[in-house]
């Protein structure tokens, strides 16, 4: 069984989102997603400063088997990306909820957060 | 997709080992157990055990067996010695490939052939339809046999723990028939599809689970891992081996694929000879090349190959090489293009192809 931490929000596309104290949110992919992808070899992330709408493709995660799009869970502007994934893309497999965070985003509308799935609702989609 | 998926005799074995099982060529096959990269590296550094029971088998026997196979195959069959095997292509009259195969000579008038899973039924029908006046019978033995591949530098050591056969006496592309882990009448062949040392073992289907469990048990302390089709593909591409439907197909001839060494134009007439002779002397409009990328993005099958803005070909196979730690691939490109200036566009990033000579890993 894959892990679904209770303190995070989720999308049906298997991204997780954590609300930070400074009004930003951190985004990554779930344990279920990394297991389905298999060995991750590359994570293609956007430039800091770029803006996305909810549902936009913000990047790609590439495994030995396939390349999969990453979808932005909320509208906003990228304020940081995890450059550590360049050298260690396998962190996505090892620490999907910690070391393998992907982007930090400044929400355009903080109310968007409440629209996302909670852990129970996400678990039911698996 | 009307046919139900077939299962090899080792299906329950895979499930018990935690494999992820996926549909492949009409079969439910393990794509990975612990992870493609870990399994790949195990084969290069220690050993891996593959269930390849989806592969087909046929037996050809009769007074004209050798002449019949020389008529069907591009490589020379009549000169194979009993106890030896040879890689060959079976071609259409236009030079396109029906399949690529390994032919084992059991005795003067008896051969055993390993067929690709996706082509097995087609191959057997093709061979039967070309019997003509040859005194020969083509027997479908697909269901009778399971097949294991034990590959890697420690494969021989592990297999020696399970058999009394004199493995050291089996040279590359030779085989012996004997008992492995209590299963008699196994064909033990020093062949493989990984580029590493090792064996392929054809064994009676009913014995497959017992033998596989025994080999895992004996090999585990030496680093043996069960290996799925995911790593089988990355290993074979690293080794530069063609996969039917990718580097060779009904549309891509052995000459285009760089497999001219399997085509013996001087052995006498065979199906496809005229076309292959013409391709050899006049060249072909397109050919298969191999490449690496100095990037992390993988150029997948179907990705267009660019020369300037012009599309001059497409990727046939693409994966990540765990040994080179970079993407590798093969492509079909127009023979007239300058290979120095080729590139792929992957999601908006233009990446130059670094032309390589297969095998990528020696």
mmCIF file of N, CA and C in Angstrom, chain B residues 234-302:
data_model
loop_
_atom_site.group_PDB
_atom_site.id
_atom_site.type_symbol
_atom_site.label_atom_id
_atom_site.label_comp_id
_atom_site.label_asym_id
_atom_site.label_seq_id
_atom_site.Cartn_x
_atom_site.Cartn_y
_atom_site.Cartn_z
ATOM 1 N N UNK B 234 16.138 -2.752 -21.623
ATOM 2 C CA UNK B 234 17.267 -1.817 -21.504
ATOM 3 C C UNK B 234 18.600 -2.549 -21.676
ATOM 4 N N UNK B 235 18.661 -3.811 -21.236
ATOM 5 C CA UNK B 235 19.894 -4.600 -21.413
ATOM 6 C C UNK B 235 20.148 -4.905 -22.883
ATOM 7 N N UNK B 236 19.080 -5.293 -23.593
ATOM 8 C CA UNK B 236 19.293 -5.671 -24.996
ATOM 9 C C UNK B 236 19.626 -4.452 -25.841
ATOM 10 N N UNK B 237 19.066 -3.293 -25.492
ATOM 11 C CA UNK B 237 19.378 -2.096 -26.276
ATOM 12 C C UNK B 237 20.820 -1.648 -25.990
ATOM 13 N N UNK B 238 21.236 -1.723 -24.741
ATOM 14 C CA UNK B 238 22.631 -1.427 -24.398
ATOM 15 C C UNK B 238 23.588 -2.342 -25.159
ATOM 16 N N UNK B 239 23.156 -3.597 -25.350
ATOM 17 C CA UNK B 239 23.997 -4.568 -26.063
ATOM 18 C C UNK B 239 23.889 -4.402 -27.573
ATOM 19 N N UNK B 240 22.977 -3.551 -28.029
ATOM 20 C CA UNK B 240 22.811 -3.328 -29.462
ATOM 21 C C UNK B 240 22.036 -4.411 -30.181
ATOM 22 N N UNK B 241 21.291 -5.233 -29.434
ATOM 23 C CA UNK B 241 20.515 -6.302 -30.068
ATOM 24 C C UNK B 241 19.190 -5.752 -30.584
ATOM 25 N N UNK B 242 18.785 -6.170 -31.789
ATOM 26 C CA UNK B 242 17.512 -5.698 -32.322
ATOM 27 C C UNK B 242 16.320 -6.341 -31.618
ATOM 28 N N UNK B 243 15.227 -5.628 -31.575
ATOM 29 C CA UNK B 243 13.959 -6.174 -31.082
ATOM 30 C C UNK B 243 12.966 -6.116 -32.233
ATOM 31 N N UNK B 244 12.350 -7.242 -32.521
ATOM 32 C CA UNK B 244 11.381 -7.279 -33.619
ATOM 33 C C UNK B 244 10.271 -6.255 -33.367
ATOM 34 N N UNK B 245 9.920 -5.528 -34.445
ATOM 35 C CA UNK B 245 8.922 -4.464 -34.308
ATOM 36 C C UNK B 245 9.571 -3.116 -34.037
ATOM 37 N N UNK B 246 10.871 -3.127 -33.740
ATOM 38 C CA UNK B 246 11.629 -1.896 -33.529
ATOM 39 C C UNK B 246 12.721 -1.808 -34.601
ATOM 40 N N UNK B 247 13.892 -2.429 -34.344
ATOM 41 C CA UNK B 247 15.007 -2.305 -35.292
ATOM 42 C C UNK B 247 14.837 -3.196 -36.515
ATOM 43 N N UNK B 248 14.084 -4.251 -36.400
ATOM 44 C CA UNK B 248 13.743 -5.065 -37.573
ATOM 45 C C UNK B 248 12.232 -5.255 -37.584
ATOM 46 N N UNK B 249 11.673 -5.388 -38.780
ATOM 47 C CA UNK B 249 10.223 -5.556 -38.894
ATOM 48 C C UNK B 249 9.919 -5.988 -40.324
ATOM 49 N N UNK B 250 8.662 -6.123 -40.623
ATOM 50 C CA UNK B 250 8.286 -6.446 -42.000
ATOM 51 C C UNK B 250 8.718 -5.323 -42.944
ATOM 52 N N UNK B 251 8.945 -4.119 -42.384
ATOM 53 C CA UNK B 251 9.331 -2.954 -43.201
ATOM 54 C C UNK B 251 10.834 -2.674 -43.150
ATOM 55 N N UNK B 252 11.531 -3.245 -42.170
ATOM 56 C CA UNK B 252 12.970 -2.964 -42.027
ATOM 57 C C UNK B 252 13.740 -4.270 -42.214
ATOM 58 N N UNK B 253 14.550 -4.318 -43.262
ATOM 59 C CA UNK B 253 15.264 -5.551 -43.621
ATOM 60 C C UNK B 253 16.517 -5.711 -42.767
ATOM 61 N N UNK B 254 17.092 -6.916 -42.761
ATOM 62 C CA UNK B 254 18.354 -7.103 -42.015
ATOM 63 C C UNK B 254 19.487 -6.232 -42.564
ATOM 64 N N UNK B 255 19.450 -5.937 -43.857
ATOM 65 C CA UNK B 255 20.507 -5.080 -44.421
ATOM 66 C C UNK B 255 20.369 -3.672 -43.844
ATOM 67 N N UNK B 256 19.148 -3.150 -43.813
ATOM 68 C CA UNK B 256 18.918 -1.819 -43.232
ATOM 69 C C UNK B 256 19.288 -1.784 -41.757
ATOM 70 N N UNK B 257 19.057 -2.904 -41.069
ATOM 71 C CA UNK B 257 19.267 -2.963 -39.618
ATOM 72 C C UNK B 257 20.728 -3.178 -39.246
ATOM 73 N N UNK B 258 21.622 -3.278 -40.250
ATOM 74 C CA UNK B 258 23.028 -3.519 -39.926
ATOM 75 C C UNK B 258 23.301 -4.969 -39.567
ATOM 76 N N UNK B 259 22.394 -5.859 -40.010
ATOM 77 C CA UNK B 259 22.551 -7.283 -39.718
ATOM 78 C C UNK B 259 22.967 -8.062 -40.964
ATOM 79 N N UNK B 260 23.680 -7.385 -41.859
ATOM 80 C CA UNK B 260 24.138 -8.025 -43.089
ATOM 81 C C UNK B 260 24.944 -9.296 -42.836
ATOM 82 N N UNK B 261 25.596 -9.356 -41.675
ATOM 83 C CA UNK B 261 26.398 -10.552 -41.341
ATOM 84 C C UNK B 261 25.544 -11.808 -41.203
ATOM 85 N N UNK B 262 24.243 -11.649 -41.033
ATOM 86 C CA UNK B 262 23.352 -12.817 -40.935
ATOM 87 C C UNK B 262 22.824 -13.238 -42.302
ATOM 88 N N UNK B 263 23.160 -12.483 -43.342
ATOM 89 C CA UNK B 263 22.604 -12.741 -44.676
ATOM 90 C C UNK B 263 23.706 -13.348 -45.542
ATOM 91 N N UNK B 264 23.556 -14.632 -45.854
ATOM 92 C CA UNK B 264 24.595 -15.343 -46.615
ATOM 93 C C UNK B 264 24.141 -15.464 -48.066
ATOM 94 N N UNK B 265 24.499 -14.426 -48.841
ATOM 95 C CA UNK B 265 24.016 -14.357 -50.225
ATOM 96 C C UNK B 265 24.595 -15.471 -51.091
ATOM 97 N N UNK B 266 25.712 -16.053 -50.648
ATOM 98 C CA UNK B 266 26.379 -17.063 -51.485
ATOM 99 C C UNK B 266 26.002 -18.494 -51.154
ATOM 100 N N UNK B 267 25.054 -18.680 -50.241
ATOM 101 C CA UNK B 267 24.758 -20.065 -49.816
ATOM 102 C C UNK B 267 23.798 -20.760 -50.766
ATOM 103 N N UNK B 268 23.277 -20.062 -51.771
ATOM 104 C CA UNK B 268 22.227 -20.614 -52.628
ATOM 105 C C UNK B 268 20.960 -19.813 -52.429
ATOM 106 N N UNK B 269 19.925 -20.177 -53.171
ATOM 107 C CA UNK B 269 18.712 -19.368 -53.135
ATOM 108 C C UNK B 269 17.975 -19.522 -51.802
ATOM 109 N N UNK B 270 17.347 -18.433 -51.366
ATOM 110 C CA UNK B 270 16.479 -18.482 -50.180
ATOM 111 C C UNK B 270 15.464 -17.350 -50.292
ATOM 112 N N UNK B 271 14.429 -17.431 -49.510
ATOM 113 C CA UNK B 271 13.365 -16.425 -49.605
ATOM 114 C C UNK B 271 13.919 -15.048 -49.213
ATOM 115 N N UNK B 272 13.792 -14.096 -50.115
ATOM 116 C CA UNK B 272 14.278 -12.741 -49.858
ATOM 117 C C UNK B 272 15.645 -12.467 -50.455
ATOM 118 N N UNK B 273 16.292 -13.504 -51.019
ATOM 119 C CA UNK B 273 17.673 -13.340 -51.466
ATOM 120 C C UNK B 273 17.824 -12.244 -52.524
ATOM 121 N N UNK B 274 16.938 -12.246 -53.525
ATOM 122 C CA UNK B 274 17.085 -11.268 -54.611
ATOM 123 C C UNK B 274 16.989 -9.842 -54.076
ATOM 124 N N UNK B 275 16.003 -9.625 -53.222
ATOM 125 C CA UNK B 275 15.820 -8.284 -52.663
ATOM 126 C C UNK B 275 17.017 -7.873 -51.805
ATOM 127 N N UNK B 276 17.516 -8.807 -51.001
ATOM 128 C CA UNK B 276 18.630 -8.492 -50.104
ATOM 129 C C UNK B 276 19.924 -8.287 -50.895
ATOM 130 N N UNK B 277 20.071 -9.044 -51.994
ATOM 131 C CA UNK B 277 21.231 -8.866 -52.880
ATOM 132 C C UNK B 277 21.230 -7.448 -53.459
ATOM 133 N N UNK B 278 20.027 -7.030 -53.904
ATOM 134 C CA UNK B 278 19.871 -5.701 -54.496
ATOM 135 C C UNK B 278 20.174 -4.621 -53.456
ATOM 136 N N UNK B 279 19.652 -4.812 -52.241
ATOM 137 C CA UNK B 279 19.898 -3.834 -51.168
ATOM 138 C C UNK B 279 21.382 -3.758 -50.831
ATOM 139 N N UNK B 280 22.037 -4.906 -50.867
ATOM 140 C CA UNK B 280 23.463 -4.941 -50.537
ATOM 141 C C UNK B 280 24.279 -4.200 -51.590
ATOM 142 N N UNK B 281 23.940 -4.415 -52.870
ATOM 143 C CA UNK B 281 24.759 -3.795 -53.918
ATOM 144 C C UNK B 281 24.364 -2.352 -54.185
ATOM 145 N N UNK B 282 23.089 -2.021 -54.032
ATOM 146 C CA UNK B 282 22.646 -0.659 -54.387
ATOM 147 C C UNK B 282 22.436 0.246 -53.180
ATOM 148 N N UNK B 283 22.449 -0.324 -51.998
ATOM 149 C CA UNK B 283 22.166 0.474 -50.800
ATOM 150 C C UNK B 283 20.667 0.570 -50.551
ATOM 151 N N UNK B 284 20.304 1.101 -49.395
ATOM 152 C CA UNK B 284 18.890 1.228 -49.024
ATOM 153 C C UNK B 284 18.569 2.690 -48.756
ATOM 154 N N UNK B 285 17.309 3.042 -48.908
ATOM 155 C CA UNK B 285 16.896 4.438 -48.731
ATOM 156 C C UNK B 285 17.025 4.887 -47.275
ATOM 157 N N UNK B 286 16.884 3.923 -46.369
ATOM 158 C CA UNK B 286 16.997 4.271 -44.951
ATOM 159 C C UNK B 286 17.771 3.177 -44.231
ATOM 160 N N UNK B 287 18.308 3.528 -43.073
ATOM 161 C CA UNK B 287 19.106 2.559 -42.313
ATOM 162 C C UNK B 287 18.983 2.838 -40.827
ATOM 163 N N UNK B 288 19.320 1.824 -40.049
ATOM 164 C CA UNK B 288 19.236 1.931 -38.591
ATOM 165 C C UNK B 288 20.561 2.467 -38.050
ATOM 166 N N UNK B 289 20.472 3.468 -37.179
ATOM 167 C CA UNK B 289 21.656 3.990 -36.488
ATOM 168 C C UNK B 289 21.412 3.905 -34.972
ATOM 169 N N UNK B 290 22.489 4.015 -34.222
ATOM 170 C CA UNK B 290 22.378 4.056 -32.752
ATOM 171 C C UNK B 290 22.935 5.384 -32.252
ATOM 172 N N UNK B 291 22.422 5.834 -31.122
ATOM 173 C CA UNK B 291 22.846 7.144 -30.624
ATOM 174 C C UNK B 291 22.774 7.194 -29.103
ATOM 175 N N UNK B 292 23.514 8.151 -28.560
ATOM 176 C CA UNK B 292 23.332 8.527 -27.153
ATOM 177 C C UNK B 292 22.941 10.006 -27.142
ATOM 178 N N UNK B 293 22.440 10.471 -26.015
ATOM 179 C CA UNK B 293 22.126 11.892 -25.851
ATOM 180 C C UNK B 293 22.901 12.403 -24.640
ATOM 181 N N UNK B 294 23.503 13.573 -24.771
ATOM 182 C CA UNK B 294 24.138 14.201 -23.606
ATOM 183 C C UNK B 294 23.082 15.031 -22.882
ATOM 184 N N UNK B 295 22.114 14.350 -22.315
ATOM 185 C CA UNK B 295 20.962 14.982 -21.691
ATOM 186 C C UNK B 295 20.342 13.923 -20.786
ATOM 187 N N UNK B 296 19.333 14.312 -20.015
ATOM 188 C CA UNK B 296 18.644 13.307 -19.205
ATOM 189 C C UNK B 296 17.342 12.872 -19.865
ATOM 190 N N UNK B 297 16.893 13.629 -20.860
ATOM 191 C CA UNK B 297 15.612 13.308 -21.494
ATOM 192 C C UNK B 297 15.792 12.120 -22.435
ATOM 193 N N UNK B 298 14.824 11.225 -22.432
ATOM 194 C CA UNK B 298 14.900 10.026 -23.266
ATOM 195 C C UNK B 298 14.117 10.269 -24.557
ATOM 196 N N UNK B 299 14.736 9.974 -25.700
ATOM 197 C CA UNK B 299 14.024 10.034 -26.983
ATOM 198 C C UNK B 299 13.293 8.707 -27.163
ATOM 199 N N UNK B 300 11.967 8.752 -27.060
ATOM 200 C CA UNK B 300 11.168 7.522 -27.095
ATOM 201 C C UNK B 300 10.843 7.110 -28.527
ATOM 202 N N UNK B 301 10.393 5.864 -28.645
ATOM 203 C CA UNK B 301 9.976 5.334 -29.944
ATOM 204 C C UNK B 301 9.010 6.308 -30.630
ATOM 205 N N UNK B 302 9.256 6.599 -31.911
ATOM 206 C CA UNK B 302 8.365 7.472 -32.670
ATOM 207 C C UNK B 302 8.797 8.926 -32.698
#
